[in-house]
Amino acid sequence: MAILGTAIFWALSLPLPFLFGPMSACLIAALSHAPLQGFGQISIAARTILGVAVGASITPSLFAELPKMAASIMLIPFFIILIALVGVPFFRKVWGFDDKTAFYAAMPGGLQDMIIFGTEAGANPRTLSLIHGTRVLIIVTLAPLFLTVFYDAELTNPVGEPASALPPHELLLMVVAAIVGWKGGEKIGLFGASILGPMILTAALSLGDFIHTRPPREAILLAQFFIGCEIGVKFVGVTWPELRRVVAAGVAYVVVLAVLAAGFTAVVTTLGFGRPVEAFLAFAPGGQAEMTVLAIVSGADLGFVITHHLTRIVLVIIGAPIVANILLRWSKSRE
């Protein structure tokens, strides 16, 4: 199904065929109750490619730019707090979710992390999976439209050089950084190990003047393919009541998030903290992997975009369980 979707998008010259082709085909098949399964560890391995791509963009010049990013990065905590203040009551009062599910559904963290933390806290894992899956699906689908219509961005930036044009020793270093970073990160309990582990190792190689380019074009397209599959397959087994209530709640929440993100994007660009395309991608509350792909194809400053997303995800992952416990204790004390 994924290959068929890619071929159709390619034949029709539709945008991002290696991402949207498999995503659309797998989504349609999933909603049609086809017996699909994800690619498991293969999909996770594909994310290491994006970790390497981000790490390769971390150069000494990026550190020189960090002071300029500081002002917009400082807005991230306020962005998260505002999302929580709006999102939790939205799910609790409007859609009738329980307190724990409403809290973790509202948090704009990593999809897997929010499901794991929410499940451990007693939230409904199926609801969290569909809410966050819907968030990522719609943002990934609409973000390219916003980039082209409102920001005049071209999504035709070359994703990388062909493998044949890159030095073999650098390709080997990238493979080692991907595997060692991923598995080593898992062993030490690093969140988002498949992306952050390779990113950290590749950044060290980049700063050490061992790597000078992103992964080859073929690898980036392969990563897009498996990420597209992964998004679509998350909707396997969804029922009509779930579509009517849970997925509908996720769609409505994306509208809320879009308004908040647009507001912060406007603030960043108006105050001169960042350029429009980078600011939009930095505050778009999609998945880190998906935003990395869009940053690459739009030619945006990858360092700027990912620095903001890493800040958001780290703050949510560290703060969400703490805040959830405080709020739940407070609500129990009032009963």
Tab-separated table of C-alpha atoms in Angstrom:
chain	number	residue	atom	x	y	z
A	1	MET	CA	0.000	0.000	0.000
A	2	ALA	CA	2.792	2.416	0.907
A	3	ILE	CA	4.680	1.749	-2.335
A	4	LEU	CA	1.472	2.171	-4.327
A	5	GLY	CA	0.733	5.488	-2.624
A	6	THR	CA	4.267	6.723	-3.281
A	7	ALA	CA	4.033	5.736	-6.951
A	8	ILE	CA	0.706	7.554	-7.394
A	9	PHE	CA	1.977	10.745	-5.734
A	10	TRP	CA	5.163	10.562	-7.827
A	11	ALA	CA	3.253	10.007	-11.089
A	12	LEU	CA	0.918	12.937	-10.360
A	13	SER	CA	3.830	15.204	-9.322
A	14	LEU	CA	2.218	15.795	-5.934
A	15	PRO	CA	4.343	17.313	-3.148
A	16	LEU	CA	6.539	15.149	-0.925
A	17	PRO	CA	5.570	11.831	-2.564
A	18	PHE	CA	7.794	9.765	-0.248
A	19	LEU	CA	6.060	11.199	2.827
A	20	PHE	CA	2.487	11.917	1.772
A	21	GLY	CA	2.178	8.957	-0.610
A	22	PRO	CA	2.634	6.208	1.992
A	23	MET	CA	0.874	8.259	4.666
A	24	SER	CA	-2.238	8.746	2.538
A	25	ALA	CA	-2.355	5.166	1.265
A	26	CYS	CA	-1.889	3.632	4.727
A	27	LEU	CA	-4.411	6.030	6.258
A	28	ILE	CA	-7.075	5.151	3.679
A	29	ALA	CA	-6.352	1.436	4.107
A	30	ALA	CA	-6.446	1.734	7.909
A	31	LEU	CA	-9.790	3.554	7.884
A	32	SER	CA	-11.061	0.846	5.512
A	33	HIS	CA	-10.159	-1.726	8.195
A	34	ALA	CA	-7.406	-3.360	6.153
A	35	PRO	CA	-5.212	-5.622	8.333
A	36	LEU	CA	-2.126	-3.403	8.340
A	37	GLN	CA	0.834	-3.556	10.691
A	38	GLY	CA	3.648	-1.073	11.135
A	39	PHE	CA	7.270	-1.890	10.334
A	40	GLY	CA	8.288	-1.984	14.000
A	41	GLN	CA	12.036	-1.644	14.518
A	42	ILE	CA	12.548	-0.755	10.849
A	43	SER	CA	10.485	2.417	11.290
A	44	ILE	CA	12.410	3.290	14.432
A	45	ALA	CA	15.693	2.695	12.601
A	46	ALA	CA	14.551	5.056	9.848
A	47	ARG	CA	14.242	7.836	12.424
A	48	THR	CA	17.956	7.534	13.168
A	49	ILE	CA	18.573	8.997	9.703
A	50	LEU	CA	16.858	12.205	10.754
A	51	GLY	CA	18.847	12.235	13.986
A	52	VAL	CA	22.029	12.083	11.921
A	53	ALA	CA	20.715	14.844	9.637
A	54	VAL	CA	20.061	17.140	12.589
A	55	GLY	CA	23.407	16.310	14.200
A	56	ALA	CA	25.251	17.106	10.975
A	57	SER	CA	23.683	20.578	11.005
A	58	ILE	CA	25.152	21.294	14.461
A	59	THR	CA	28.317	23.162	13.586
A	60	PRO	CA	30.410	25.813	15.337
A	61	SER	CA	28.445	28.450	13.417
A	62	LEU	CA	25.223	27.195	15.057
A	63	PHE	CA	26.643	27.904	18.508
A	64	ALA	CA	27.438	31.404	17.346
A	65	GLU	CA	23.752	31.773	16.482
A	66	LEU	CA	22.450	30.520	19.856
A	67	PRO	CA	22.449	33.969	21.524
A	68	LYS	CA	20.242	35.218	18.693
A	69	MET	CA	17.844	32.303	19.268
A	70	ALA	CA	17.679	32.872	23.020
A	71	ALA	CA	14.808	35.354	22.859
A	72	SER	CA	12.530	33.053	20.858
A	73	ILE	CA	13.576	29.978	22.862
A	74	MET	CA	12.524	31.808	26.041
A	75	LEU	CA	8.999	31.960	24.617
A	76	ILE	CA	8.704	28.149	24.575
A	77	PRO	CA	7.772	27.764	28.289
A	78	PHE	CA	5.017	30.370	27.894
A	79	PHE	CA	3.840	28.550	24.772
A	80	ILE	CA	3.570	25.259	26.705
A	81	ILE	CA	1.819	26.870	29.695
A	82	LEU	CA	-0.726	28.556	27.430
A	83	ILE	CA	-1.383	25.278	25.616
A	84	ALA	CA	-1.994	23.548	28.953
A	85	LEU	CA	-4.286	26.307	30.233
A	86	VAL	CA	-6.380	26.095	27.075
A	87	GLY	CA	-6.046	22.410	26.183
A	88	VAL	CA	-6.819	20.670	29.474
A	89	PRO	CA	-10.189	22.451	30.025
A	90	PHE	CA	-10.905	21.964	26.312
A	91	PHE	CA	-10.687	18.173	26.586
A	92	ARG	CA	-12.197	18.054	30.083
A	93	LYS	CA	-15.178	20.379	29.701
A	94	VAL	CA	-15.946	20.250	25.971
A	95	TRP	CA	-15.227	16.583	25.192
A	96	GLY	CA	-15.758	15.015	28.618
A	97	PHE	CA	-12.399	13.282	29.034
A	98	ASP	CA	-11.266	12.356	32.538
A	99	ASP	CA	-8.654	14.591	34.205
A	100	LYS	CA	-5.631	12.392	33.471
A	101	THR	CA	-6.525	11.732	29.851
A	102	ALA	CA	-7.359	15.414	29.286
A	103	PHE	CA	-3.995	16.518	30.686
A	104	TYR	CA	-1.824	14.164	28.636
A	105	ALA	CA	-3.932	14.662	25.508
A	106	ALA	CA	-3.300	18.411	25.733
A	107	MET	CA	0.470	18.206	26.258
A	108	PRO	CA	2.445	18.926	23.044
A	109	GLY	CA	5.222	16.438	23.767
A	110	GLY	CA	6.459	13.417	21.873
A	111	LEU	CA	3.658	11.067	20.862
A	112	GLN	CA	5.146	7.932	22.435
A	113	ASP	CA	6.263	9.754	25.581
A	114	MET	CA	2.819	11.226	26.257
A	115	ILE	CA	1.171	7.827	25.754
A	116	ILE	CA	3.637	6.111	28.111
A	117	PHE	CA	3.429	8.791	30.834
A	118	GLY	CA	-0.347	9.058	30.497
A	119	THR	CA	-0.863	5.300	30.699
A	120	GLU	CA	1.311	5.085	33.811
A	121	ALA	CA	-0.763	7.885	35.373
A	122	GLY	CA	-4.020	6.057	34.617
A	123	ALA	CA	-5.108	7.836	31.427
A	124	ASN	CA	-6.757	6.041	28.491
A	125	PRO	CA	-3.895	4.915	26.177
A	126	ARG	CA	-6.131	4.359	23.142
A	127	THR	CA	-7.558	7.876	23.415
A	128	LEU	CA	-4.086	9.386	23.817
A	129	SER	CA	-2.793	7.455	20.810
A	130	LEU	CA	-5.620	8.687	18.576
A	131	ILE	CA	-5.464	12.296	19.834
A	132	HIS	CA	-1.723	12.643	19.308
A	133	GLY	CA	-1.807	10.628	16.093
A	134	THR	CA	-4.473	12.998	14.754
A	135	ARG	CA	-2.419	16.015	15.854
A	136	VAL	CA	0.659	14.820	13.981
A	137	LEU	CA	-1.340	13.727	10.912
A	138	ILE	CA	-3.153	17.038	10.441
A	139	ILE	CA	-0.168	19.259	11.193
A	140	VAL	CA	2.048	17.297	8.800
A	141	THR	CA	-0.691	17.527	6.154
A	142	LEU	CA	-1.488	21.231	6.562
A	143	ALA	CA	1.980	22.616	7.367
A	144	PRO	CA	3.216	22.359	3.734
A	145	LEU	CA	0.058	24.171	2.589
A	146	PHE	CA	0.676	26.990	5.079
A	147	LEU	CA	4.337	27.181	4.083
A	148	THR	CA	3.554	27.530	0.381
A	149	VAL	CA	0.444	29.741	0.607
A	150	PHE	CA	1.274	32.098	3.478
A	151	TYR	CA	5.074	32.100	3.502
A	152	ASP	CA	5.829	31.569	-0.210
A	153	ALA	CA	8.155	28.712	0.692
A	154	GLU	CA	9.277	26.264	-1.956
A	155	LEU	CA	9.236	22.625	-0.864
A	156	THR	CA	11.746	21.707	-3.535
A	157	ASN	CA	14.970	22.149	-1.595
A	158	PRO	CA	17.295	19.199	-2.348
A	159	VAL	CA	17.123	16.849	0.643
A	160	GLY	CA	20.748	15.848	0.179
A	161	GLU	CA	23.462	14.766	-2.192
A	162	PRO	CA	23.268	11.278	-3.736
A	163	ALA	CA	25.205	8.629	-1.839
A	164	SER	CA	27.649	8.285	-4.751
A	165	ALA	CA	28.728	11.914	-4.266
A	166	LEU	CA	29.621	11.592	-0.566
A	167	PRO	CA	32.948	10.371	0.852
A	168	PRO	CA	32.644	6.680	1.794
A	169	HIS	CA	34.297	7.222	5.196
A	170	GLU	CA	31.698	9.881	6.107
A	171	LEU	CA	28.876	7.537	5.106
A	172	LEU	CA	30.388	4.854	7.346
A	173	LEU	CA	30.679	7.311	10.249
A	174	MET	CA	27.005	8.244	9.792
A	175	VAL	CA	25.942	4.586	9.917
A	176	VAL	CA	27.993	4.001	13.075
A	177	ALA	CA	26.612	7.166	14.700
A	178	ALA	CA	23.053	6.105	13.832
A	179	ILE	CA	23.312	2.578	15.255
A	180	VAL	CA	25.501	3.307	18.286
A	181	GLY	CA	23.575	6.469	19.139
A	182	TRP	CA	20.207	4.705	18.900
A	183	LYS	CA	21.049	1.557	20.831
A	184	GLY	CA	23.339	3.334	23.274
A	185	GLY	CA	20.630	5.898	23.946
A	186	GLU	CA	18.112	3.130	24.634
A	187	LYS	CA	20.476	1.460	27.107
A	188	ILE	CA	20.847	4.628	29.185
A	189	GLY	CA	17.113	5.411	28.998
A	190	LEU	CA	17.433	8.478	26.748
A	191	PHE	CA	13.999	9.721	25.667
A	192	GLY	CA	13.581	9.757	21.889
A	193	ALA	CA	16.740	7.619	21.648
A	194	SER	CA	16.270	6.829	17.955
A	195	ILE	CA	16.635	10.513	17.074
A	196	LEU	CA	18.514	12.123	19.956
A	197	GLY	CA	21.189	9.413	20.305
A	198	PRO	CA	22.326	9.621	16.660
A	199	MET	CA	21.950	13.406	16.793
A	200	ILE	CA	24.318	13.735	19.754
A	201	LEU	CA	26.981	11.443	18.273
A	202	THR	CA	26.768	13.014	14.818
A	203	ALA	CA	26.943	16.507	16.348
A	204	ALA	CA	30.177	15.479	18.077
A	205	LEU	CA	31.551	14.214	14.751
A	206	SER	CA	30.432	17.402	13.002
A	207	LEU	CA	32.006	19.645	15.638
A	208	GLY	CA	35.148	17.496	15.468
A	209	ASP	CA	35.392	18.159	11.706
A	210	PHE	CA	34.816	14.498	10.783
A	211	ILE	CA	31.433	14.946	9.044
A	212	HIS	CA	30.614	17.820	6.708
A	213	THR	CA	27.287	16.921	5.114
A	214	ARG	CA	23.831	15.505	5.809
A	215	PRO	CA	22.941	11.869	5.076
A	216	PRO	CA	22.515	11.067	1.373
A	217	ARG	CA	19.304	11.820	-0.487
A	218	GLU	CA	18.321	8.148	-0.670
A	219	ALA	CA	18.467	7.826	3.125
A	220	ILE	CA	16.350	10.949	3.739
A	221	LEU	CA	13.700	9.718	1.279
A	222	LEU	CA	13.698	6.308	2.992
A	223	ALA	CA	13.124	8.006	6.348
A	224	GLN	CA	10.210	9.968	4.868
A	225	PHE	CA	8.694	6.736	3.534
A	226	PHE	CA	8.665	4.926	6.873
A	227	ILE	CA	7.499	7.994	8.803
A	228	GLY	CA	4.572	8.329	6.379
A	229	CYS	CA	3.688	4.664	6.887
A	230	GLU	CA	3.901	5.031	10.658
A	231	ILE	CA	1.484	7.971	10.748
A	232	GLY	CA	-1.130	6.219	8.607
A	233	VAL	CA	-0.958	2.865	10.396
A	234	LYS	CA	-1.719	4.488	13.774
A	235	PHE	CA	-5.383	4.625	12.693
A	236	VAL	CA	-5.724	0.857	12.196
A	237	GLY	CA	-8.788	-0.479	14.000
A	238	VAL	CA	-10.370	2.904	14.655
A	239	THR	CA	-14.132	2.572	15.145
A	240	TRP	CA	-16.926	4.923	14.155
A	241	PRO	CA	-17.573	6.012	17.783
A	242	GLU	CA	-13.842	6.767	18.114
A	243	LEU	CA	-13.885	8.753	14.884
A	244	ARG	CA	-16.941	10.689	16.013
A	245	ARG	CA	-15.624	11.531	19.471
A	246	VAL	CA	-11.877	11.021	19.933
A	247	VAL	CA	-10.576	11.797	16.445
A	248	ALA	CA	-13.032	14.697	16.157
A	249	ALA	CA	-11.666	16.046	19.451
A	250	GLY	CA	-8.144	15.746	18.050
A	251	VAL	CA	-9.116	17.625	14.890
A	252	ALA	CA	-10.762	20.402	16.901
A	253	TYR	CA	-7.729	20.638	19.168
A	254	VAL	CA	-5.403	21.068	16.184
A	255	VAL	CA	-7.391	24.203	15.297
A	256	VAL	CA	-6.773	25.506	18.818
A	257	LEU	CA	-3.070	24.680	18.575
A	258	ALA	CA	-2.839	26.304	15.155
A	259	VAL	CA	-4.220	29.578	16.511
A	260	LEU	CA	-1.776	29.555	19.438
A	261	ALA	CA	1.179	28.631	17.210
A	262	ALA	CA	0.256	31.329	14.699
A	263	GLY	CA	0.196	33.887	17.501
A	264	PHE	CA	3.675	32.958	18.715
A	265	THR	CA	4.968	32.831	15.134
A	266	ALA	CA	3.699	36.372	14.614
A	267	VAL	CA	5.383	37.535	17.823
A	268	VAL	CA	8.732	35.973	16.850
A	269	THR	CA	8.715	37.430	13.340
A	270	THR	CA	7.387	40.856	14.380
A	271	LEU	CA	10.061	41.254	17.039
A	272	GLY	CA	12.733	40.081	14.628
A	273	PHE	CA	13.657	36.965	16.615
A	274	GLY	CA	13.449	34.714	13.562
A	275	ARG	CA	12.452	34.504	9.915
A	276	PRO	CA	8.840	33.556	9.092
A	277	VAL	CA	9.421	30.011	7.773
A	278	GLU	CA	11.754	29.062	10.626
A	279	ALA	CA	9.426	30.607	13.224
A	280	PHE	CA	6.408	28.757	11.818
A	281	LEU	CA	8.171	25.388	11.820
A	282	ALA	CA	9.700	26.017	15.254
A	283	PHE	CA	6.307	26.586	16.898
A	284	ALA	CA	4.230	24.139	14.835
A	285	PRO	CA	3.386	21.478	17.473
A	286	GLY	CA	4.025	18.476	15.255
A	287	GLY	CA	6.377	15.579	15.782
A	288	GLN	CA	10.102	16.254	15.849
A	289	ALA	CA	10.807	13.835	13.001
A	290	GLU	CA	8.060	15.269	10.801
A	291	MET	CA	9.153	18.870	11.406
A	292	THR	CA	12.731	17.866	10.585
A	293	VAL	CA	11.575	16.583	7.195
A	294	LEU	CA	9.650	19.790	6.468
A	295	ALA	CA	12.585	21.944	7.559
A	296	ILE	CA	14.881	20.057	5.176
A	297	VAL	CA	12.589	20.239	2.133
A	298	SER	CA	11.752	23.923	2.717
A	299	GLY	CA	15.396	24.894	3.094
A	300	ALA	CA	14.774	26.276	6.595
A	301	ASP	CA	17.510	26.670	9.194
A	302	LEU	CA	17.465	23.151	10.637
A	303	GLY	CA	19.378	24.187	13.742
A	304	PHE	CA	16.867	26.922	14.603
A	305	VAL	CA	13.829	24.683	14.105
A	306	ILE	CA	15.128	21.653	15.982
A	307	THR	CA	16.546	23.677	18.882
A	308	HIS	CA	13.041	24.984	19.569
A	309	HIS	CA	11.413	21.560	19.246
A	310	LEU	CA	13.988	19.941	21.516
A	311	THR	CA	13.378	22.656	24.101
A	312	ARG	CA	9.605	22.087	23.920
A	313	ILE	CA	9.870	18.307	24.152
A	314	VAL	CA	12.401	18.346	27.004
A	315	LEU	CA	10.295	20.797	29.027
A	316	VAL	CA	7.121	18.759	28.456
A	317	ILE	CA	8.745	15.413	29.238
A	318	ILE	CA	10.351	16.722	32.426
A	319	GLY	CA	7.481	18.930	33.534
A	320	ALA	CA	4.344	17.024	32.517
A	321	PRO	CA	4.527	14.196	35.107
A	322	ILE	CA	5.382	16.696	37.871
A	323	VAL	CA	2.578	19.107	37.002
A	324	ALA	CA	0.108	16.220	36.515
A	325	ASN	CA	0.808	14.911	40.032
A	326	ILE	CA	0.412	18.374	41.547
A	327	LEU	CA	-2.878	19.008	39.747
A	328	LEU	CA	-4.296	15.589	40.628
A	329	ARG	CA	-3.402	15.989	44.305
A	330	TRP	CA	-4.966	19.448	44.303
A	331	SER	CA	-8.163	18.183	42.681
A	332	LYS	CA	-8.397	15.295	45.199
A	333	SER	CA	-7.935	17.686	48.118
A	334	ARG	CA	-10.950	19.673	46.921
A	335	GLU	CA	-13.210	16.615	46.757
